[in-house]
Short mmCIF file of C-alpha atoms (C1' of nucleotides) in Angstrom, two decimals:
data_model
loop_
_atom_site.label_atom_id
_atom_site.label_comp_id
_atom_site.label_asym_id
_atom_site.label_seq_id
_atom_site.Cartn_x
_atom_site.Cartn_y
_atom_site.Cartn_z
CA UNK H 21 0.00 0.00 0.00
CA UNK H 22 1.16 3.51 -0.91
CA UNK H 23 -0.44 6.94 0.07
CA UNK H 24 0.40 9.74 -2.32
CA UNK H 25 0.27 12.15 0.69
CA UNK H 26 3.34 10.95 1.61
CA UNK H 27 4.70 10.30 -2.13
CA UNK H 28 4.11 14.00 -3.00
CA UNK H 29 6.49 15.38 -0.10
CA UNK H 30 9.01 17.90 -0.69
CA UNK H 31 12.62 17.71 0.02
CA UNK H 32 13.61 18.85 3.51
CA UNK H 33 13.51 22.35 4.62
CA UNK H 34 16.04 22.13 6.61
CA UNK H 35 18.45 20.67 3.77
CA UNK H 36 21.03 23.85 4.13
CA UNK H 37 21.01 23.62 7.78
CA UNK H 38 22.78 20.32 6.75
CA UNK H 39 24.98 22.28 4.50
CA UNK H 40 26.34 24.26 6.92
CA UNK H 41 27.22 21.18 8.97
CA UNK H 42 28.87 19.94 6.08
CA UNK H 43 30.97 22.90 5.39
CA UNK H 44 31.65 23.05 9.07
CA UNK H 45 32.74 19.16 9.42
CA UNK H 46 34.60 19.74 6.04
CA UNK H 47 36.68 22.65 7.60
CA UNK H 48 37.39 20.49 10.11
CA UNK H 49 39.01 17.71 8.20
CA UNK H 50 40.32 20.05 6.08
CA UNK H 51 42.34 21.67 9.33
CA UNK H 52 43.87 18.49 10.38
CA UNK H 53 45.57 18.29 7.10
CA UNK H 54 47.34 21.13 7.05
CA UNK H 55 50.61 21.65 7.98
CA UNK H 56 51.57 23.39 10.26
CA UNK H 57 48.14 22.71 11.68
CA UNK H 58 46.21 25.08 13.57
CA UNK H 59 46.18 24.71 17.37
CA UNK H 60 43.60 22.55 19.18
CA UNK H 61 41.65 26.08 20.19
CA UNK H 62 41.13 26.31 16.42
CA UNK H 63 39.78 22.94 16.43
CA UNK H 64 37.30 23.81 19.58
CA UNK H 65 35.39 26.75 18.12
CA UNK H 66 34.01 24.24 15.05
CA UNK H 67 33.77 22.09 17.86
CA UNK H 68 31.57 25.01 19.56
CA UNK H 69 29.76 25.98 16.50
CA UNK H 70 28.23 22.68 15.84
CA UNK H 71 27.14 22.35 19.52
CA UNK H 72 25.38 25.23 19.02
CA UNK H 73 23.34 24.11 16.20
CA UNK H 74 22.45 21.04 18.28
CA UNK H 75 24.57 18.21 16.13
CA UNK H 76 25.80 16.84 19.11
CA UNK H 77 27.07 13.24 17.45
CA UNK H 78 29.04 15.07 14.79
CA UNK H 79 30.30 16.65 17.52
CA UNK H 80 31.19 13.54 19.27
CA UNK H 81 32.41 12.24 15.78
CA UNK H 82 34.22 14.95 15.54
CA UNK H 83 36.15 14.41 18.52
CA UNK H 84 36.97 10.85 18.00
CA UNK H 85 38.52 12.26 14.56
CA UNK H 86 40.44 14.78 16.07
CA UNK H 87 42.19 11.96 18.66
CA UNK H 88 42.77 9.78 16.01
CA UNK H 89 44.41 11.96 14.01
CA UNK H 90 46.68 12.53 17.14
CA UNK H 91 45.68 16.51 17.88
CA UNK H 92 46.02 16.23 21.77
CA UNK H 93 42.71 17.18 23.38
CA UNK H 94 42.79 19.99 26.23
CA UNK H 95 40.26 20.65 28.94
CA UNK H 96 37.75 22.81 27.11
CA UNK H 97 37.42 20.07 23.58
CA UNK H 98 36.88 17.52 27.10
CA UNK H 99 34.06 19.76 28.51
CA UNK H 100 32.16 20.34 25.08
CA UNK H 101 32.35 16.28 24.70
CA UNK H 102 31.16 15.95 28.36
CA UNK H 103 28.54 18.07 27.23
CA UNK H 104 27.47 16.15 24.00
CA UNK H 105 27.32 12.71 25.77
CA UNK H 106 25.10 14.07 28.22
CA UNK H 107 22.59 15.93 25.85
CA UNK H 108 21.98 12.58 23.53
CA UNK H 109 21.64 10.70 27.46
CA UNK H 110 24.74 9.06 27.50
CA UNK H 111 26.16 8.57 31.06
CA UNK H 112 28.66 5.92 30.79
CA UNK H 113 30.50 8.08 28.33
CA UNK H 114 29.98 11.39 30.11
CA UNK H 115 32.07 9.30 33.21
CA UNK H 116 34.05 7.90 30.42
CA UNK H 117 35.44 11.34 29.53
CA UNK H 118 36.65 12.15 32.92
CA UNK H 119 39.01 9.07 32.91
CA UNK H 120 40.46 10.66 29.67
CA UNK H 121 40.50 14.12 31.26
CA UNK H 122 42.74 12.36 33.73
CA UNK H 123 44.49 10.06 30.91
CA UNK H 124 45.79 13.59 29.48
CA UNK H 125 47.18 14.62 32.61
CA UNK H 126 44.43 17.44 33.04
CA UNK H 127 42.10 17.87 35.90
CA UNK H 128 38.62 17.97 36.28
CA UNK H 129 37.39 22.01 36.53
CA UNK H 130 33.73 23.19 38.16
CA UNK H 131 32.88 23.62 34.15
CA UNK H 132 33.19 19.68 33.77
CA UNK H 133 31.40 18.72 36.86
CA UNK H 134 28.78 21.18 36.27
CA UNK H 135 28.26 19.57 32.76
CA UNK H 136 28.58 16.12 34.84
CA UNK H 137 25.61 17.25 36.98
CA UNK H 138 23.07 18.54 34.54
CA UNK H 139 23.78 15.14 32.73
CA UNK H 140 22.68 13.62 35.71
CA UNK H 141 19.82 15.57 36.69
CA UNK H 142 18.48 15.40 33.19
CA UNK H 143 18.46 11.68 32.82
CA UNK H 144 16.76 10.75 36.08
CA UNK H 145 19.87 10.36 38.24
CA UNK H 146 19.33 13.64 40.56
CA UNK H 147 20.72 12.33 43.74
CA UNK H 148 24.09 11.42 42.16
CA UNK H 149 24.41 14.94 41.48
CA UNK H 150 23.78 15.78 44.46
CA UNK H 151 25.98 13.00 45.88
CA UNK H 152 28.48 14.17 43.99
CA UNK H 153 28.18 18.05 45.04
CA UNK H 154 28.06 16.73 48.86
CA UNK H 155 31.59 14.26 48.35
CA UNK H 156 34.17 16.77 46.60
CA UNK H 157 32.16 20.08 48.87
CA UNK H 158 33.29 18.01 51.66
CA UNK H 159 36.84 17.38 50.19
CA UNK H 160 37.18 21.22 49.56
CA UNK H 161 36.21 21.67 46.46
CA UNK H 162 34.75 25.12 45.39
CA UNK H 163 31.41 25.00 43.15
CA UNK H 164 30.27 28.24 41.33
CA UNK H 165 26.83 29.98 41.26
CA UNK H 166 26.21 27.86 37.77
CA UNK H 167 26.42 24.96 39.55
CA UNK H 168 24.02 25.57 42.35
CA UNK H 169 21.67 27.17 39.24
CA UNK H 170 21.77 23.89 37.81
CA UNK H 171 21.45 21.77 41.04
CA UNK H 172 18.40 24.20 41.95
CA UNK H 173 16.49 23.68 38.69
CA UNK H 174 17.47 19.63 38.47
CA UNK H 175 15.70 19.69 42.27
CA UNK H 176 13.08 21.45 40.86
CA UNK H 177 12.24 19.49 37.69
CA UNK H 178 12.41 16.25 39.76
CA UNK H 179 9.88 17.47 42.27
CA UNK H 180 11.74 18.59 45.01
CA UNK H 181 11.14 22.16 45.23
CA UNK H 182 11.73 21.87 49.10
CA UNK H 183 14.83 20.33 48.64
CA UNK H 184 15.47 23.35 46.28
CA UNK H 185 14.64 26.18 48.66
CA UNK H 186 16.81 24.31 51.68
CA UNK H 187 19.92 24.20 49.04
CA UNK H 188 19.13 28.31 48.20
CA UNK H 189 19.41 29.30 51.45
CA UNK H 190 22.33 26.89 52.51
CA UNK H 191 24.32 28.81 49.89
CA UNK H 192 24.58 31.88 51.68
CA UNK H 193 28.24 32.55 51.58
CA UNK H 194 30.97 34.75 51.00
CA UNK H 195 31.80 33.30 47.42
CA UNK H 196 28.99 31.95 46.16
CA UNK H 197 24.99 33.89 46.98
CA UNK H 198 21.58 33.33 45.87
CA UNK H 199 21.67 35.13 42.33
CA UNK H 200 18.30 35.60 40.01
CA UNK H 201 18.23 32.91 38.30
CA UNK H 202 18.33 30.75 41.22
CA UNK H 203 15.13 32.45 42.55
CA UNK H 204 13.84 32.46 38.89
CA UNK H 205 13.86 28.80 39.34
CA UNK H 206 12.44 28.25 42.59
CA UNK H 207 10.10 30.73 42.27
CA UNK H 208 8.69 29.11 39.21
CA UNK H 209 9.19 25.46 40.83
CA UNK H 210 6.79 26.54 43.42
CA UNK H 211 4.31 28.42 40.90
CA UNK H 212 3.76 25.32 39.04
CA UNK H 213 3.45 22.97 41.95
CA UNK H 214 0.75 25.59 43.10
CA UNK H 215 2.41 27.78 46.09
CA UNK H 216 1.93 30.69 44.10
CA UNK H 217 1.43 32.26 47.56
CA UNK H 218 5.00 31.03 48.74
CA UNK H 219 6.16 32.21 45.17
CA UNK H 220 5.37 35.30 45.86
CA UNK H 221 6.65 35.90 49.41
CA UNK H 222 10.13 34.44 47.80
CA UNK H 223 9.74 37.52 45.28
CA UNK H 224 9.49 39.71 48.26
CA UNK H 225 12.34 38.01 50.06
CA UNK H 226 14.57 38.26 46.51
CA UNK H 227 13.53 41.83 46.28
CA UNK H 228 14.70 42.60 49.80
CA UNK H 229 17.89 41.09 49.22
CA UNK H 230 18.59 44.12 46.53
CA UNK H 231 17.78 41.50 43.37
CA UNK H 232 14.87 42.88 41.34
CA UNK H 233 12.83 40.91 39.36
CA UNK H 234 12.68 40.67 35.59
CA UNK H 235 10.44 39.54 32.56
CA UNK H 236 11.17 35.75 33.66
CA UNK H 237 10.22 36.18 37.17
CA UNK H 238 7.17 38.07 35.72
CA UNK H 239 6.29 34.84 33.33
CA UNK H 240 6.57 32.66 36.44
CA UNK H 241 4.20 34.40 38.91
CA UNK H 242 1.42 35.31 36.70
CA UNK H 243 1.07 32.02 35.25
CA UNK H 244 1.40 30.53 38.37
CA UNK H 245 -1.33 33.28 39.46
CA UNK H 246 -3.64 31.97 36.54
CA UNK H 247 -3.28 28.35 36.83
CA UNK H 248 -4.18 29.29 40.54
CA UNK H 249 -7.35 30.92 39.45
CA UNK H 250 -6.31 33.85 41.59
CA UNK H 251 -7.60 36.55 38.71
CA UNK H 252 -7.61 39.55 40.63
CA UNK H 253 -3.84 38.87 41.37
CA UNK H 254 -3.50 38.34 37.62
CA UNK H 255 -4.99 41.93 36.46
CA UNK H 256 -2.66 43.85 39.74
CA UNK H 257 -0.27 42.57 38.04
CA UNK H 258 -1.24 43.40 34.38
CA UNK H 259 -2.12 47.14 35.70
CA UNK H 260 1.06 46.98 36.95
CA UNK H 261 2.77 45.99 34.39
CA UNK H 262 1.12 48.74 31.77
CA UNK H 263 1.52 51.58 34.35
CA UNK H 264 4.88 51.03 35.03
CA UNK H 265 5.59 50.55 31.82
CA UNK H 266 7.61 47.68 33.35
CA UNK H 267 9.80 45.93 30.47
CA UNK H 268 8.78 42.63 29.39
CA UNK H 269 9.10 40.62 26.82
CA UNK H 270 6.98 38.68 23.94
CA UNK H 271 7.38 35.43 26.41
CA UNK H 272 5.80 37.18 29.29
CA UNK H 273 2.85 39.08 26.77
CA UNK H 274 2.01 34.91 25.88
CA UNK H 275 1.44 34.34 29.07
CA UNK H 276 -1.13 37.18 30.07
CA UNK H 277 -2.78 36.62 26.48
CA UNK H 278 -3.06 33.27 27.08
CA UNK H 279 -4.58 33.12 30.39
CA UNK H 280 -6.85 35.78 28.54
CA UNK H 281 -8.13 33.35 26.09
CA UNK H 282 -8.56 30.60 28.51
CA UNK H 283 -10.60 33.02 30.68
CA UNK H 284 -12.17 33.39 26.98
CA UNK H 285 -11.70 37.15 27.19
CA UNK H 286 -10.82 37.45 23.75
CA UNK H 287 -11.10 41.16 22.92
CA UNK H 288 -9.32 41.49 26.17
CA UNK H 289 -6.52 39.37 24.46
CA UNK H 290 -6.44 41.41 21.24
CA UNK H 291 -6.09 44.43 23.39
CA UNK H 292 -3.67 43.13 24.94
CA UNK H 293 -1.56 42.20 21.76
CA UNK H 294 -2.11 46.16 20.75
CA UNK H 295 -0.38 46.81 23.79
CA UNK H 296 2.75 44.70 23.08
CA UNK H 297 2.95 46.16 19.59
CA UNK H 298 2.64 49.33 20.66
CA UNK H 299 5.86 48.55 22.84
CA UNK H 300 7.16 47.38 19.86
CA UNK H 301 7.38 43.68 20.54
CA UNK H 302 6.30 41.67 17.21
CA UNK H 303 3.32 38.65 17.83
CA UNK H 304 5.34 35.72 17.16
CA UNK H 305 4.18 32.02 16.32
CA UNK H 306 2.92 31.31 20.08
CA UNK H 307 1.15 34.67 20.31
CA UNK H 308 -0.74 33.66 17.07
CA UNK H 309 -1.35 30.03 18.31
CA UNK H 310 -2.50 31.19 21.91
CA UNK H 311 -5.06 33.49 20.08
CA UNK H 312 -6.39 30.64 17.69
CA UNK H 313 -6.55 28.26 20.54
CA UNK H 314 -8.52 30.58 22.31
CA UNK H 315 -11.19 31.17 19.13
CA UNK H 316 -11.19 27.37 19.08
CA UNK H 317 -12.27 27.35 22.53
CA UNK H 318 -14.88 29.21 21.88
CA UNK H 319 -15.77 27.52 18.53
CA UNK H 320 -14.93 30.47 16.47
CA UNK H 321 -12.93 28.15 14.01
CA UNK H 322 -13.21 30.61 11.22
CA UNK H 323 -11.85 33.50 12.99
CA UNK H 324 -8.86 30.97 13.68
CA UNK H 325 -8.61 29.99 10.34
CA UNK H 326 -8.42 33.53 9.48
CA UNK H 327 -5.48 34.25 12.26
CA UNK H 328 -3.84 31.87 10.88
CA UNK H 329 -3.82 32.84 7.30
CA UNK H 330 -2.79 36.08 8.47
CA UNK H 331 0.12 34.75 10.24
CA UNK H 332 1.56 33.04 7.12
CA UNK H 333 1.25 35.93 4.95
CA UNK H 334 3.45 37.73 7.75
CA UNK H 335 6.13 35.28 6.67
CA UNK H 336 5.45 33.33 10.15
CA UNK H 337 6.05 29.46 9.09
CA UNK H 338 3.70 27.76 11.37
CA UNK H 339 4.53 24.83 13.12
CA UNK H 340 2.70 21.53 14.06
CA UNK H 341 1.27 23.10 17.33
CA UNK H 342 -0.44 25.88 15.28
CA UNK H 343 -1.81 23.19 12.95
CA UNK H 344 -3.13 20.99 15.60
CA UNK H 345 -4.98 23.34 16.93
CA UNK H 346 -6.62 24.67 14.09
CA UNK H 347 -7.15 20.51 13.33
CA UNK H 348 -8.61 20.23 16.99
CA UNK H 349 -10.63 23.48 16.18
CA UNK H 350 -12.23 21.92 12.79
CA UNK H 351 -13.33 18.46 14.73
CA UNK H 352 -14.39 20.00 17.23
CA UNK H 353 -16.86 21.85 15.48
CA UNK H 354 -17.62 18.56 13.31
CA UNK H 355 -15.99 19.74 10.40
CA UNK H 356 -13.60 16.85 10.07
CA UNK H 357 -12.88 16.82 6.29
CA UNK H 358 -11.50 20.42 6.64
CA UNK H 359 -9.20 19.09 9.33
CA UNK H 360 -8.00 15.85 6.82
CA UNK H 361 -7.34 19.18 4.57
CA UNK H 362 -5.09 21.02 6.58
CA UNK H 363 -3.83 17.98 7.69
CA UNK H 364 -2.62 17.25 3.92
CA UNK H 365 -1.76 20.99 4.22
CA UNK H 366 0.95 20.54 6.82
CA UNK H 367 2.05 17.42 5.35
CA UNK H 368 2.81 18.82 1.82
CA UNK H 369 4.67 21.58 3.58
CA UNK H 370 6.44 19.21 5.47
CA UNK H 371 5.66 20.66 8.92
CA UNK H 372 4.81 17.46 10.45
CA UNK H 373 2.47 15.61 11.44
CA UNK H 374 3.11 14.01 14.80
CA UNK H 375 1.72 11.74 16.57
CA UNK H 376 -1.15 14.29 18.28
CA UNK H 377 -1.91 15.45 14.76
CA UNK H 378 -3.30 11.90 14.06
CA UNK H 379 -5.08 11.27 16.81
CA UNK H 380 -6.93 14.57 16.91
CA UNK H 381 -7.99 13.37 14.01
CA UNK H 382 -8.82 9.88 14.50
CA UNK H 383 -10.97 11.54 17.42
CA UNK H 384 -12.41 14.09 14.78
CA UNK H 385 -13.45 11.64 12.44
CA UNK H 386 -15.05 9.11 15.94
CA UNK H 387 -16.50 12.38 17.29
CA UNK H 388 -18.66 12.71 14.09
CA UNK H 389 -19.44 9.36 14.33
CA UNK H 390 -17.64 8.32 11.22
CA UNK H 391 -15.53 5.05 12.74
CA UNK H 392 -14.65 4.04 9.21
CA UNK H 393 -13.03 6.79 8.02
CA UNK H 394 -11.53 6.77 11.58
CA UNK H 395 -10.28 3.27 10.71
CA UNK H 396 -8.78 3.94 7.72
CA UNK H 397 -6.73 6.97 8.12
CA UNK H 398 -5.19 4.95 11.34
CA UNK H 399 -4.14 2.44 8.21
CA UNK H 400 -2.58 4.96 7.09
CA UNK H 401 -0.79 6.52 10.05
CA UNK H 402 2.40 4.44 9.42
CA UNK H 403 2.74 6.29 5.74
CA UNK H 404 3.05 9.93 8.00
CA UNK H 405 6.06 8.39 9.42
CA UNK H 406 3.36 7.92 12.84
CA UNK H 407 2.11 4.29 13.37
CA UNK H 408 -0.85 4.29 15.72
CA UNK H 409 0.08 4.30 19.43
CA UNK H 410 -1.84 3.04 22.97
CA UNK H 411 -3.90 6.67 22.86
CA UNK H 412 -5.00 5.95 19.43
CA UNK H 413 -6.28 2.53 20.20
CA UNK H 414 -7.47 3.99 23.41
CA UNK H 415 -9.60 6.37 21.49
CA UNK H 416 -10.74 3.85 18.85
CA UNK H 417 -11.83 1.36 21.24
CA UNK H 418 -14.02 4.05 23.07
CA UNK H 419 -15.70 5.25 20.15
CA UNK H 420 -16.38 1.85 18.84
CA UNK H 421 -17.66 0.37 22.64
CA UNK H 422 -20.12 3.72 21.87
CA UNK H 423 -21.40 3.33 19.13
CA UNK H 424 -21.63 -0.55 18.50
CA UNK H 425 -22.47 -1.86 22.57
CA UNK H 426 -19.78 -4.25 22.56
CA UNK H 427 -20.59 -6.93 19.35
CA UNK H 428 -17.62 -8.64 19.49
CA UNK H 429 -18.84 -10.75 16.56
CA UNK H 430 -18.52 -7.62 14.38
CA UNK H 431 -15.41 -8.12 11.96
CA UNK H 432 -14.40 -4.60 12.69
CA UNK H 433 -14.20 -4.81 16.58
CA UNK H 434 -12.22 -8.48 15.89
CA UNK H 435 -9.65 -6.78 13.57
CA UNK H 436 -9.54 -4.00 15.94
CA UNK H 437 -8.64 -6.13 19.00
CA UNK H 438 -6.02 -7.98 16.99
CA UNK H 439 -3.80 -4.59 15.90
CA UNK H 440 -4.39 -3.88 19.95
CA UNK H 441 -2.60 -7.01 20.62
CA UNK H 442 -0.15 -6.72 18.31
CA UNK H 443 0.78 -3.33 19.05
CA UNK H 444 1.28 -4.69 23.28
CA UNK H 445 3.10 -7.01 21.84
CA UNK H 446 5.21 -4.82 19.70
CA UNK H 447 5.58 -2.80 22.67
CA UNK H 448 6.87 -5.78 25.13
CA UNK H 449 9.71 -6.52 22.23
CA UNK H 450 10.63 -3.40 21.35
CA UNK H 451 9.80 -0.39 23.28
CA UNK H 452 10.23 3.33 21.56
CA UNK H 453 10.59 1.80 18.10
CA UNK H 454 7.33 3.34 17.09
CA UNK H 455 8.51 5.18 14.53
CA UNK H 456 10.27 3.61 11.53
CA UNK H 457 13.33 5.71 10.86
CA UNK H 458 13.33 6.88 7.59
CA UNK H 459 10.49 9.03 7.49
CA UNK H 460 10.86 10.45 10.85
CA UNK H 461 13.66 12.89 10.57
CA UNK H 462 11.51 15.45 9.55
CA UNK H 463 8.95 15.03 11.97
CA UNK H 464 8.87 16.90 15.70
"C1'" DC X 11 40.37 32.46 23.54
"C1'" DT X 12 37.39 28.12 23.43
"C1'" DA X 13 33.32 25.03 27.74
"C1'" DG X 14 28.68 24.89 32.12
"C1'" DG X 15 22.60 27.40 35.01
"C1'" DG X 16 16.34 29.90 34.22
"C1'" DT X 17 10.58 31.30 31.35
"C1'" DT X 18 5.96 30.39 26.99
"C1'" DA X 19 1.19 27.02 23.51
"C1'" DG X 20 -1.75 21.26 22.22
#
DNA sequence: CTAGGGTTAG
């Protein structure tokens, strides 16, 4: 079977992104040819540049090219690798590179352990960070205030705000102090596990320790505020914000517009947007998406429609959040076949779909009662690089139980119940292998 | 002179 959806794609967009890559990773070969060749720092700043574009195994490549073509690594070319193998979430060579730190006769810096410890608290191993902070602290060892940022927010991420706040004020001392970002942190730790009220006393506390607040501390409290439901809190700090003439950015404007919309205050919203234009801050792709989710809410689906339009003539390139919701928007409103449209849509402009895209669609099409077309375009899910996961079985099998009361003679249900098996099955084999690799590059 | 910490939408 072969969809022409899929048949008619384009060639990446992001084809000279690769390019550059190339050019970079060409350099680089090209450099340890030459002779006399360039120092390793010369080496390191490629090495830098590709980090920064997120190739993280060419970087590693890279690396192992530059050894084996005997260019002696030094501490920095050690730190970016450090860095790389704990990005792509792998441990045992992060540890791995601090043997050959020591192999070269170089030692360990607060840069490498740093790296070490954001590895760590990224990939689920938080209290060997901390164990690890706690054994060389003891031996004397002297941690910087990016390390105790990055020990704060791994706390934070893994739930233990408290934990957080005890290590904030512990670092009281001479050489290294509480700084903003380490508040920043907390402070929006605590706003998303609902203290908003704690939150907001630490604000107090940071702004009596002579650190003022900026546009992120802003973000954190009033959506903490919102998601708290405490609305008159929300519009102090709007008023405030517009009579101070306070400086914030397009992140923090998202925030207030959406927790507009999902009040469903939508002129309040567009006023709102004047505002941050007039401040001359330009709408980007979440301020446009905010404001269609919030039509959607509402069922306006053409006004969406239209936002969107308007955003792509600006020269904004939506992405597969802006068409999902637009694709939620159409279903919702029973107008499924205008969803499988923009659907195609995003798929001929190669900006996705992923795996939400098809099941707000499956739903769409169960929704409006129309299980067969449901059934079908899950046959075709594998073709959009997205075979059908547990949510969209989940979602078939509830529509059908609806609709049909359970006949499991019905050849539909049977054939239904076998792909459920097989995909548990798949699953107990071969977990994450969902999506076959050649089509998924291009997908988010 | 090259390396390490924080915020937004489904």
């Amino acid at each position: 079977m072969r969809c022409h959806l899929y048949s008619q794609l384009p060639p990446p967009q992001n084809a000279d992104k690769f390019d550059n890559i190339g050019n970079d990773v060409a350099l680089f070969h090209h450099m340890a040819d030459m002779h006399p060749r360039p120092s390793v720092v010369e080496f390191t700043k490629i090495l830098g540049t590709i980090v920064q574009m997120k190739s993280y195994a060419t970087a590693i490549y890279l690396h192992t090219y530059m050894e084996s073509k005997g260019i002696t690594p030094f501490i920095v070319s050690l730190n970016i690798l450090m860095n790389c193998y704990c990005i792509v979430g792998q441990m045992g060579f992060a540890f791995s590179v601090i043997g050959k730190i020591l192999k070269w006769g170089y030692k360990p810096n607060v840069v490498t352990l740093t790296t070490l410890m954001k590895g760590l608290c990224a990939n689920g191993k938080m209290l060997d960070a901390v164990e690890i902070h706690n054994n060389l602290r003891a031996k004397g060892f002297q941690f910087d205030e990016l390390t105790y940022g990055t020990l704060i927010n791994g706390l934070c991420k893994n739930g233990q705000t408290s934990f957080a706040i005890q290590m904030l004020q512990k670092i009281d001392g001479p050489l290294v102090k509480p700084n903003l970002v380490m508040y920043n942190i907390v402070i929006d730790g605590l706003c998303k596990d609902g203290f908003v009220i704690e939150a907001h006393d630490l604000c107090s506390e940071m702004i009596a320790q002579g650190i003022s607040p900026d546009t992120v501390t802003y973000s954190a409290l009033i959506y903490g505020l919102y998601s708290a439901g405490k609305w008159s809190e929300v519009s102090l700090f709007m008023s405030r914000i517009v009579d101070q003439n306070i400086s914030i950015d397009v992140c923090t404007f998202n925030i207030i517009v959406n927790a507009l919309c999902k009040e469903r205050m939508l002129s309040e919203a567009h006023a709102f947007c004047d505002v941050m234009i007039e401040r001359g801050l330009q709408p980007d792709i979440i301020t446009y998406t905010i404001l269609m989710n919030g039509y959607c809410l509402i069922d306006e689906v053409d006004k969406a429609r239209k936002l969107f339009d308007m955003m792509i003539k600006r020269g904004l390139v939506p992405d597969v959040w802006s068409y999902n919701i637009l694709i939620k928007g159409y279903c919702k409103t029973k107008r499924v076949d205008e969803a499988k449209n923009l659907f195609g849509d995003m798929l001929l402009r190669n900006l996705g779909p992923n795996i939400i895209s098809c099941n707000t669609l499956v739903d769409g099409f169960c929704k409006s009662g129309r299980i067969l077309d449901a059934w079908n375009f899950v046959k075709e899910m594998p073709y959009y690089g997205r075979p059908p996961d547990a949510t969209t079985y989940n979602i078939l099998l509830a529509a059908y139980c609806k609709i049909e009361h359970l006949d499991q003679t019905n050849a539909l249900f049977k054939h239904l119940m076998e792909r459920v098996l097989l995909y548990v099955q798949g699953n107990m084999d071969k977990r994450s292998t969902d999506v076959p690799p050649s089509i998924s590059n291009c997908m988010r």
